[in-house]
CSV table of C-alpha atoms and ligand atoms in Angstrom, one decimal:
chain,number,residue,atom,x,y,z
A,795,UNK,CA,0.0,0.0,0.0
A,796,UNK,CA,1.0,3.8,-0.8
A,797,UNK,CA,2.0,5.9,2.3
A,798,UNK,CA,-0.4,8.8,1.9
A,799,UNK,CA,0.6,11.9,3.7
A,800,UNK,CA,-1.4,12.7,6.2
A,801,UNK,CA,-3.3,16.2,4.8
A,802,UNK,CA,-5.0,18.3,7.3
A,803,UNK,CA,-7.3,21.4,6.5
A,804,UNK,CA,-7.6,24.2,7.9
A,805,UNK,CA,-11.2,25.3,6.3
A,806,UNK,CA,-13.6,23.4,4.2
A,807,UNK,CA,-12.3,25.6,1.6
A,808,UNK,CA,-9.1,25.0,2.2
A,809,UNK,CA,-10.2,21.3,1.6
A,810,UNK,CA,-12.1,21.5,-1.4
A,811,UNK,CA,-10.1,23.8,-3.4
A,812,UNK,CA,-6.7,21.3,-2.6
A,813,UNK,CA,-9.4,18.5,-4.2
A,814,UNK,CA,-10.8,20.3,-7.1
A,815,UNK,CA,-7.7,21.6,-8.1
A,816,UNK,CA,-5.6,18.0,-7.9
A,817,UNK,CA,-8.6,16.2,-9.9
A,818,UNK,CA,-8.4,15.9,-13.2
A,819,UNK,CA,-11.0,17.7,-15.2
A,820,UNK,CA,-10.4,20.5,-12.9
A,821,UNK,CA,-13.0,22.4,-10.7
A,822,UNK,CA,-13.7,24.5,-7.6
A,823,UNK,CA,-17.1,25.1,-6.3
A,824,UNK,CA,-19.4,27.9,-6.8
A,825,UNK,CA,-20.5,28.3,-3.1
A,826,UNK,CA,-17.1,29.7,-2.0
A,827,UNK,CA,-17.5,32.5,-4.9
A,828,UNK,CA,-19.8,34.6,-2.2
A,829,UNK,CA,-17.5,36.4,0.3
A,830,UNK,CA,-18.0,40.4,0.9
A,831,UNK,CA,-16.9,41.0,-2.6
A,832,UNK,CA,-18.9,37.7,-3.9
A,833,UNK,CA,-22.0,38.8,-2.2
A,834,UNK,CA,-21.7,42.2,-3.7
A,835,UNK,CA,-21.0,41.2,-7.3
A,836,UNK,CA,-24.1,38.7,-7.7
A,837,UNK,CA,-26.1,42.0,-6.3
A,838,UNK,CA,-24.6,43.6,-9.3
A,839,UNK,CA,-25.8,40.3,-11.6
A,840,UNK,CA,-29.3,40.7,-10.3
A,841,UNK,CA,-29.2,44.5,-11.1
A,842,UNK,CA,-28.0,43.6,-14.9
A,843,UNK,CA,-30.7,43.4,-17.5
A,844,UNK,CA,-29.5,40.2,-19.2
A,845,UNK,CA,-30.1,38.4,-15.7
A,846,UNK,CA,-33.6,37.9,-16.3
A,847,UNK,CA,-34.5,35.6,-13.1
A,848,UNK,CA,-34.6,38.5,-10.8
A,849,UNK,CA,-37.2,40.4,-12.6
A,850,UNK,CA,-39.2,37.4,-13.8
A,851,UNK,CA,-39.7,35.9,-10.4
A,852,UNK,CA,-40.2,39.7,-8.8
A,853,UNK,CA,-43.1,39.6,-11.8
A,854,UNK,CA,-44.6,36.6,-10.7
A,855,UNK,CA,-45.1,37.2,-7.2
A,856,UNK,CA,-46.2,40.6,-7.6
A,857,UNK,CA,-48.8,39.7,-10.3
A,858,UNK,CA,-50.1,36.3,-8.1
A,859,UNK,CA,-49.3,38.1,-4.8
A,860,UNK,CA,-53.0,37.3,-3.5
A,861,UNK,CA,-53.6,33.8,-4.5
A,862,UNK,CA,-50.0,32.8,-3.2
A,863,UNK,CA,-50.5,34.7,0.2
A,864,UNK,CA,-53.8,32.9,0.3
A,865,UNK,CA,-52.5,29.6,-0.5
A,866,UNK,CA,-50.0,30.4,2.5
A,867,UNK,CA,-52.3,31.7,5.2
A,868,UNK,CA,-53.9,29.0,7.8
A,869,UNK,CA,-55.9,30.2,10.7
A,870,UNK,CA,-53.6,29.8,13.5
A,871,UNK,CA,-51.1,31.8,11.4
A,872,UNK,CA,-47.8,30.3,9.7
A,873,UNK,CA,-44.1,30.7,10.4
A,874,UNK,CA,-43.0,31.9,7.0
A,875,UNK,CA,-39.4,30.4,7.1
A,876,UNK,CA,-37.0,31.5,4.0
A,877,UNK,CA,-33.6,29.9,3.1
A,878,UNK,CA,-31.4,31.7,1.9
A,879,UNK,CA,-33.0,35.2,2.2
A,880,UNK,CA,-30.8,37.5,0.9
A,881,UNK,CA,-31.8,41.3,0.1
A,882,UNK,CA,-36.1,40.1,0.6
A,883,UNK,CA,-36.3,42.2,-2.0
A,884,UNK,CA,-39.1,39.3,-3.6
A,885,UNK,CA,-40.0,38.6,-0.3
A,886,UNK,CA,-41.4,41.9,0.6
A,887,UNK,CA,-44.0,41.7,-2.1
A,888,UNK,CA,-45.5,38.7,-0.2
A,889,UNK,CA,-45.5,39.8,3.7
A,890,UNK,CA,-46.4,43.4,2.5
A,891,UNK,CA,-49.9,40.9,1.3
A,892,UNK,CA,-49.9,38.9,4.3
A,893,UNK,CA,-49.6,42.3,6.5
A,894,UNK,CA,-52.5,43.6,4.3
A,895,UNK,CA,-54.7,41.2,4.6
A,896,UNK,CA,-54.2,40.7,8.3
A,897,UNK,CA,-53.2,37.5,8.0
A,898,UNK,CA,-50.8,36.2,11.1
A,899,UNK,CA,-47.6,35.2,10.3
A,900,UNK,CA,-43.7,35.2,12.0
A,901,UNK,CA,-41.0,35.8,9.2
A,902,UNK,CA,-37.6,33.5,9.7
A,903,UNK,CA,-35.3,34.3,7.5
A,904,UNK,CA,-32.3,32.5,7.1
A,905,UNK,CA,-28.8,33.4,5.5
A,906,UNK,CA,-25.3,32.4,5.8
A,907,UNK,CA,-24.4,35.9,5.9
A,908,UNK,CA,-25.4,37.7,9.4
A,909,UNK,CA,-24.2,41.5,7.2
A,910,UNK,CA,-26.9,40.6,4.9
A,911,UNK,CA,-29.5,39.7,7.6
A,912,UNK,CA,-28.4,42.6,9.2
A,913,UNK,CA,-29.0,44.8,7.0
A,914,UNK,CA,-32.6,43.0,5.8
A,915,UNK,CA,-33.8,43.4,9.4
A,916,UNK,CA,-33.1,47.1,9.4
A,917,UNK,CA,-34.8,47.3,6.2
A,918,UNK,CA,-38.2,45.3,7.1
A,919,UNK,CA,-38.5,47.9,10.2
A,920,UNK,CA,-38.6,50.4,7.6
A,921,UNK,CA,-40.5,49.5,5.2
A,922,UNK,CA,-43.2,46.6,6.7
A,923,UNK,CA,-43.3,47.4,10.7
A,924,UNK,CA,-46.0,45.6,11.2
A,925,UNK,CA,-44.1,42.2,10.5
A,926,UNK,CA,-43.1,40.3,12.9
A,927,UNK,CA,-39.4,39.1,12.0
A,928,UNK,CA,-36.8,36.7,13.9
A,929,UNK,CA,-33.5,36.6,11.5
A,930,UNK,CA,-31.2,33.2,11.9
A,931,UNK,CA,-27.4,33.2,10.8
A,932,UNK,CA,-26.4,29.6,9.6
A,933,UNK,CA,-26.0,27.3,6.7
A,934,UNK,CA,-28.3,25.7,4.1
A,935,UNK,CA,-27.7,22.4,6.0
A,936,UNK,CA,-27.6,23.5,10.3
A,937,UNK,CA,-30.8,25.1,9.5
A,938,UNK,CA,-32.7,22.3,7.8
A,939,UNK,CA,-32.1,20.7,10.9
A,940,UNK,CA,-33.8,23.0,13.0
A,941,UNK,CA,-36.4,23.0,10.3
A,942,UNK,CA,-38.7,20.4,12.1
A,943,UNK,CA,-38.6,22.2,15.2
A,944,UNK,CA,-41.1,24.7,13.8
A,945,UNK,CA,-43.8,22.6,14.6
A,946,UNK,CA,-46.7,24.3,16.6
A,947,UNK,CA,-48.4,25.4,13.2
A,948,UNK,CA,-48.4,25.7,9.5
A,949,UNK,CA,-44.7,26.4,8.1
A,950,UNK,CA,-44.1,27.5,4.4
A,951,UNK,CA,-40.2,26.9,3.5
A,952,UNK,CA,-39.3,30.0,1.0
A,953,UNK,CA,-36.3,28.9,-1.3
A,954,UNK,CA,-36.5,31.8,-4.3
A,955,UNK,CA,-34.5,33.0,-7.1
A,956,UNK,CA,-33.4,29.3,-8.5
A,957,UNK,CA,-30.9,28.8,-5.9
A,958,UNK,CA,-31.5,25.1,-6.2
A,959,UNK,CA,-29.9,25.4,-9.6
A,960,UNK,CA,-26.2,25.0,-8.5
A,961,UNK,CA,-27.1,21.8,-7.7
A,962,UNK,CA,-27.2,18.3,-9.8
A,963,UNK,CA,-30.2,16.4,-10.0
A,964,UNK,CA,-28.4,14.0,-7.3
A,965,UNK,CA,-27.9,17.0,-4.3
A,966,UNK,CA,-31.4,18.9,-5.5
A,967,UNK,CA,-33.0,15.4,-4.8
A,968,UNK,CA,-31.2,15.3,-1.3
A,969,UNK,CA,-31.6,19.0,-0.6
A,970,UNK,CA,-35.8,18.8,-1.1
A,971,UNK,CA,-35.9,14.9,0.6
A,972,UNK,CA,-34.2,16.9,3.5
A,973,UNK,CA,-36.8,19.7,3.5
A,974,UNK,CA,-39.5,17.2,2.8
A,975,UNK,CA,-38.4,15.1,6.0
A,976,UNK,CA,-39.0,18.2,8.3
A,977,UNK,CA,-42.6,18.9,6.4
A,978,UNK,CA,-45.8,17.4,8.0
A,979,UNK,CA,-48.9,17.4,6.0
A,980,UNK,CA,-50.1,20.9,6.1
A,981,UNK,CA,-46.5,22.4,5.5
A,982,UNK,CA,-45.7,23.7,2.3
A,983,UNK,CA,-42.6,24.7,0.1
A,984,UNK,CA,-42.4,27.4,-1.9
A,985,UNK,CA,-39.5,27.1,-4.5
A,986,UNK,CA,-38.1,29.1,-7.8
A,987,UNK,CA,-36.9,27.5,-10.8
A,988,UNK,CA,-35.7,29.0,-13.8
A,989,UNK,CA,-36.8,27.4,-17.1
A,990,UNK,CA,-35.6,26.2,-20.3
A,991,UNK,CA,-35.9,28.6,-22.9
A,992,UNK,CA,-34.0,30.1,-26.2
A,993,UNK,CA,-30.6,29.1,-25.4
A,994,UNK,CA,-29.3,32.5,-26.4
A,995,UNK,CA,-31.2,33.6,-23.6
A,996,UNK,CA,-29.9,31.7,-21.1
A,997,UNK,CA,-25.8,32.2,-22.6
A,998,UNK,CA,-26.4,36.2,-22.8
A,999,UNK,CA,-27.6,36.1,-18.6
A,1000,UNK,CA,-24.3,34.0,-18.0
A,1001,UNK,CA,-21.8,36.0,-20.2
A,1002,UNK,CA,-22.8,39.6,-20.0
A,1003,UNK,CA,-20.6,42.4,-22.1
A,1004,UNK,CA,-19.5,44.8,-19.1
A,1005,UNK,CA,-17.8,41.4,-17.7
A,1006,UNK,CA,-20.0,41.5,-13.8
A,1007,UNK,CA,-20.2,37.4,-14.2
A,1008,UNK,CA,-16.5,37.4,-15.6
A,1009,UNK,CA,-15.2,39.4,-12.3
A,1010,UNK,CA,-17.6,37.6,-10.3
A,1011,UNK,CA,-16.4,33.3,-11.4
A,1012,UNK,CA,-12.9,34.9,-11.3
A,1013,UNK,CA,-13.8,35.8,-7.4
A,1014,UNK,CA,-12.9,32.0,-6.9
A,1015,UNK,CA,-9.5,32.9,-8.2
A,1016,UNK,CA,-9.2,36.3,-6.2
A,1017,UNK,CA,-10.2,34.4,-2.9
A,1018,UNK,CA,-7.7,31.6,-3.3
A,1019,UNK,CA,-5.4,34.5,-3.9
A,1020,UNK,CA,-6.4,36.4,-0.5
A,1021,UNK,CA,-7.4,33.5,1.6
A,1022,UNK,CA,-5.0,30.8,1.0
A,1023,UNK,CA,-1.9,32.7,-0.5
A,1024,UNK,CA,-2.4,32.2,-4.2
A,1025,UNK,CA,-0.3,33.7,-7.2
A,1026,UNK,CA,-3.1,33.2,-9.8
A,1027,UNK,CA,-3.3,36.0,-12.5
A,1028,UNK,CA,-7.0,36.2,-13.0
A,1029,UNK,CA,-6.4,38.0,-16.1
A,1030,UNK,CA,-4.6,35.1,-17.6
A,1031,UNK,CA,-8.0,33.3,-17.4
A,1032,UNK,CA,-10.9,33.4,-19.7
A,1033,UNK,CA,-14.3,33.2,-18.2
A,1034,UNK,CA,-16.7,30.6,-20.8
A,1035,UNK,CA,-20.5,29.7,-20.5
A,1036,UNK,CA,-21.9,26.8,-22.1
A,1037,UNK,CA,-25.6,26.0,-22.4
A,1038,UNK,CA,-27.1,22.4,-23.5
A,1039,UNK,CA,-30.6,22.6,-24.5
A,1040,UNK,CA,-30.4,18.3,-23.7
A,1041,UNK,CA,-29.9,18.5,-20.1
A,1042,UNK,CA,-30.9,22.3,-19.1
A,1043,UNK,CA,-27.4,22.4,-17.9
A,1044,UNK,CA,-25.7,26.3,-17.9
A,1045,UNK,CA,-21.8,25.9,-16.9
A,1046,UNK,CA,-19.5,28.2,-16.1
A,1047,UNK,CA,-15.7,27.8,-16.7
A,1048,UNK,CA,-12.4,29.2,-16.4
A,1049,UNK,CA,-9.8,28.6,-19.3
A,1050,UNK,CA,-6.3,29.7,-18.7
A,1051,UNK,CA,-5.1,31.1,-21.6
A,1052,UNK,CA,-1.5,29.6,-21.2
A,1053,UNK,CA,0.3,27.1,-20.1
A,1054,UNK,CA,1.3,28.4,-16.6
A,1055,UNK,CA,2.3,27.3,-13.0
A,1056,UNK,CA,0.2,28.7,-10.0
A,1057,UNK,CA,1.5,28.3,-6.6
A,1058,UNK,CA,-0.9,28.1,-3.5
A,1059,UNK,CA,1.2,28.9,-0.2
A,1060,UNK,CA,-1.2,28.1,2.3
A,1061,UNK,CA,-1.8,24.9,0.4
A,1062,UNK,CA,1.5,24.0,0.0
A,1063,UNK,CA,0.1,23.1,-3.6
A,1064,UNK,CA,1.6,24.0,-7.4
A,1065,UNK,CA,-0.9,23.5,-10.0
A,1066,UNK,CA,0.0,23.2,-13.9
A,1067,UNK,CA,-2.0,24.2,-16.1
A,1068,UNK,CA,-1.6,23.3,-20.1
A,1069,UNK,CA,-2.8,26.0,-22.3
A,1070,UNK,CA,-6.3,26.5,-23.2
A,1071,UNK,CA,-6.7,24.1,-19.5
A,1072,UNK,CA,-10.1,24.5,-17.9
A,1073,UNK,CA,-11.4,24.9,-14.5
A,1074,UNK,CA,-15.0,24.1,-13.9
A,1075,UNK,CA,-16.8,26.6,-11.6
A,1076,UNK,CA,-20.4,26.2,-11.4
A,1077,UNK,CA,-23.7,25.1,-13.6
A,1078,UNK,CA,-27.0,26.4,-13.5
A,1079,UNK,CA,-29.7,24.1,-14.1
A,1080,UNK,CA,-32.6,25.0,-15.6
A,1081,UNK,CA,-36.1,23.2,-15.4
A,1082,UNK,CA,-39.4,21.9,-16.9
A,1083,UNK,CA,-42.6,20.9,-15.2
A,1084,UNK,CA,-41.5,17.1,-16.1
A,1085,UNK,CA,-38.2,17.7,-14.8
A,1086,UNK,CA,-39.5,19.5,-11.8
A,1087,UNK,CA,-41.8,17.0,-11.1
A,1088,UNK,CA,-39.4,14.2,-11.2
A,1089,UNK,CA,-37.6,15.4,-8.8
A,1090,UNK,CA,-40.2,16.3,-6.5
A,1091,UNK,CA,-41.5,12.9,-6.8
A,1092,UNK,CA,-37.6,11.4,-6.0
A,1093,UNK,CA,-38.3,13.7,-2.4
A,1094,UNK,CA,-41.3,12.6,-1.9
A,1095,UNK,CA,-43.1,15.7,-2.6
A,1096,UNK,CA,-45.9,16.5,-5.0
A,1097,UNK,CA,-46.6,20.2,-6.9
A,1098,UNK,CA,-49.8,21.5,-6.1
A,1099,UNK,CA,-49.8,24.6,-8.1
A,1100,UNK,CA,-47.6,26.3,-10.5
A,1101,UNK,CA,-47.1,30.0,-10.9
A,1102,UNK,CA,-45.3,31.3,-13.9
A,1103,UNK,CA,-44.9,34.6,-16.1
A,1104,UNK,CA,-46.4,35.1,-19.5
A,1105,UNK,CA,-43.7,33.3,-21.8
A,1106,UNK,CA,-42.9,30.5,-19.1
A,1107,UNK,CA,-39.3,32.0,-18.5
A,1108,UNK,CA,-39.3,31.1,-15.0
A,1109,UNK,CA,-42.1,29.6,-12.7
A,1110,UNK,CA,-42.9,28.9,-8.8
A,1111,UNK,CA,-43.9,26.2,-7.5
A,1112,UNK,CA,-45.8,25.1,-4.2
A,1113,UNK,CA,-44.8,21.5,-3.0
A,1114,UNK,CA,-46.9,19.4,-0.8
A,1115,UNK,CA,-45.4,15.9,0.9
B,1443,LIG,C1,-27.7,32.3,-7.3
B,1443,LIG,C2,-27.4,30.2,-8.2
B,1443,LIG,C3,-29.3,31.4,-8.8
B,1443,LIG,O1,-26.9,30.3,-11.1
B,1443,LIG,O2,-28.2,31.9,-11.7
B,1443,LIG,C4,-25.6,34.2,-11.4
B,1443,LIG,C5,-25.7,32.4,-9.5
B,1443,LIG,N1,-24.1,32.7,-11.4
B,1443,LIG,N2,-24.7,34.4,-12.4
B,1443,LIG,C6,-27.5,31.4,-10.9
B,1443,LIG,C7,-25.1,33.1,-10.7
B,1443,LIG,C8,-23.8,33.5,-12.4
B,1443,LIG,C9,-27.2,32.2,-9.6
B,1443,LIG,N3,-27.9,31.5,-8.5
């Protein structure tokens, strides 16, 4: 047998970038593109006009804002849980229609980032008073634990702007089975996906000409660079999206544009790269109702109604168990 060295980590992304950057194709993972400066390019993305998902989903809600604040309420009032909250800028639409329509509700959002809940909670007093809001710092994972403590009444799990679509088909089945464990009958999940559509489409949201997305995939290489004492030029790296209308599949990559050596201190790691080498950084699934339903099947889930915009460029969905 092969002496391995014994490797310890000092951070999960410590850990994965070591692995994804030994492997051979090459990848690192999209999660650790959202630090500070992460956070505040993708609230630059969602500003762009070519990233349609943020309007079309604001359009839905506001335009079905009754009948899915309705579809929510329940007599002894709901706790209105939201993973991976964010700005609530969608959100708002909805409690300002639960606060109108006197329905009784506690807000729980949940983020990974406590600036960003910060900031959301300041916000909320501002703008809807009348809500009463409890914000939770934590991970997609600790919190679906504490999911199925939420249990005197009616919970509605929030998961908006196709955040499910980093995942494969394998970890979006695991993610919902996990919410669907902590769901009793009445409990619902209310979940974004972005469709398929004209593939153009979805390449011009991913590749946009003032270069946002660029900056933002080449954060990965910028953070290795800050956080674990990289050299990598991020200029010597080209930042490609592919699209394939087969599987729904939008991936992001990073192509060095020469054969160069990059040397990560804290890693104690030098990684060759042949020219025209890629790094895979993320995909971005998109959906159909079959596809949707499939894997809400997998979870053990069903849909029980479906809220999209005019052309069907992105939809909502309420799950049942
Ligand atoms: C936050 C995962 C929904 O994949 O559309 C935006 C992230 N990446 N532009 C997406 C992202 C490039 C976004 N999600």
């Amino acid at each position: 047998m092969k002496n391995q060295p014994e490797i310890t980590f000092k951070s999960a992304f410590a850990e994965d970038t070591y692995k994804g950057l030994k492997n051979y194709p090459k990848f690192l993972l999209s999660k650790y593109i959202y630090d500070k400066k992460g956070d505040k390019l993708f609230q630059k993305i969602m500003e762009m006009p070519e990233y349609y998902l943020t309007s079309c989903e604001f359009d839905i809600l506001k335009l079905n804002a009754e009948d899915i604040a309705n579809a929510f309420s329940s007599k002894n009032g709901i706790d209105l849980i939201e993973l991976g909250a964010g700005d609530g800028k969608k959100t708002k639409i909805l409690l300002r229609e639960m606060v109108d329509k006197k329905y009784k509700f506690d807000y729980l959002p949940i983020d990974i980032s406590q600036n960003v809940l910060d900031e959301l909670e300041e916000s909320l007093k501002n703008e809807i008073p009348e809500a009463s809001v409890k914000v939770q710092q934590g991970t997609y994972f600790k919190t679906l634990e504490k999911l199925a403590e939420y249990n005197n009444r009616k919970k509605v799990i929030l998961v908006l702007g196709s955040n499910i679509g980093n995942l494969s088909h394998k970890e979006a089945v695991e993610f919902l089975s996990n919410i669907a464990n902590a769901m009793r009958a009445e409990d619902m999940l209310f979940m974004g996906f972005d469709q398929k559509k004209d593939p153009q489409k979805i390449l011009d949201a991913y590749n946009d000409p003032a270069g946002i997305t660029e900056e933002f995939n080449k954060n990965l290489l910028v953070r290795i660079n800050s956080e674990l004492g990289g050299n990598f030029d991020p200029d010597s790296f080209l930042h490609w999206e592919t699209y394939n209308p087969e599987t729904g599949t939008a991936r992001s990559f990073l192509v060095s544009k020469k054969a160069q050596k990059v040397h990560i201190e804290k890693l104690d790691l030098k990684v060759e790269f042949e020219a025209w080498e890629s790094i895979h950084t993320e995909i971005s699934q998109k959906y159909d109702d079959s596809v949707v339903r499939w894997l809400a099947d997998e979870a053990g889930l069903h849909v029980e109604k479906i809220f999209g915009d005019r052309e069907n460029c992105y939809k909502n969905y309420i799950f049942r168990r």
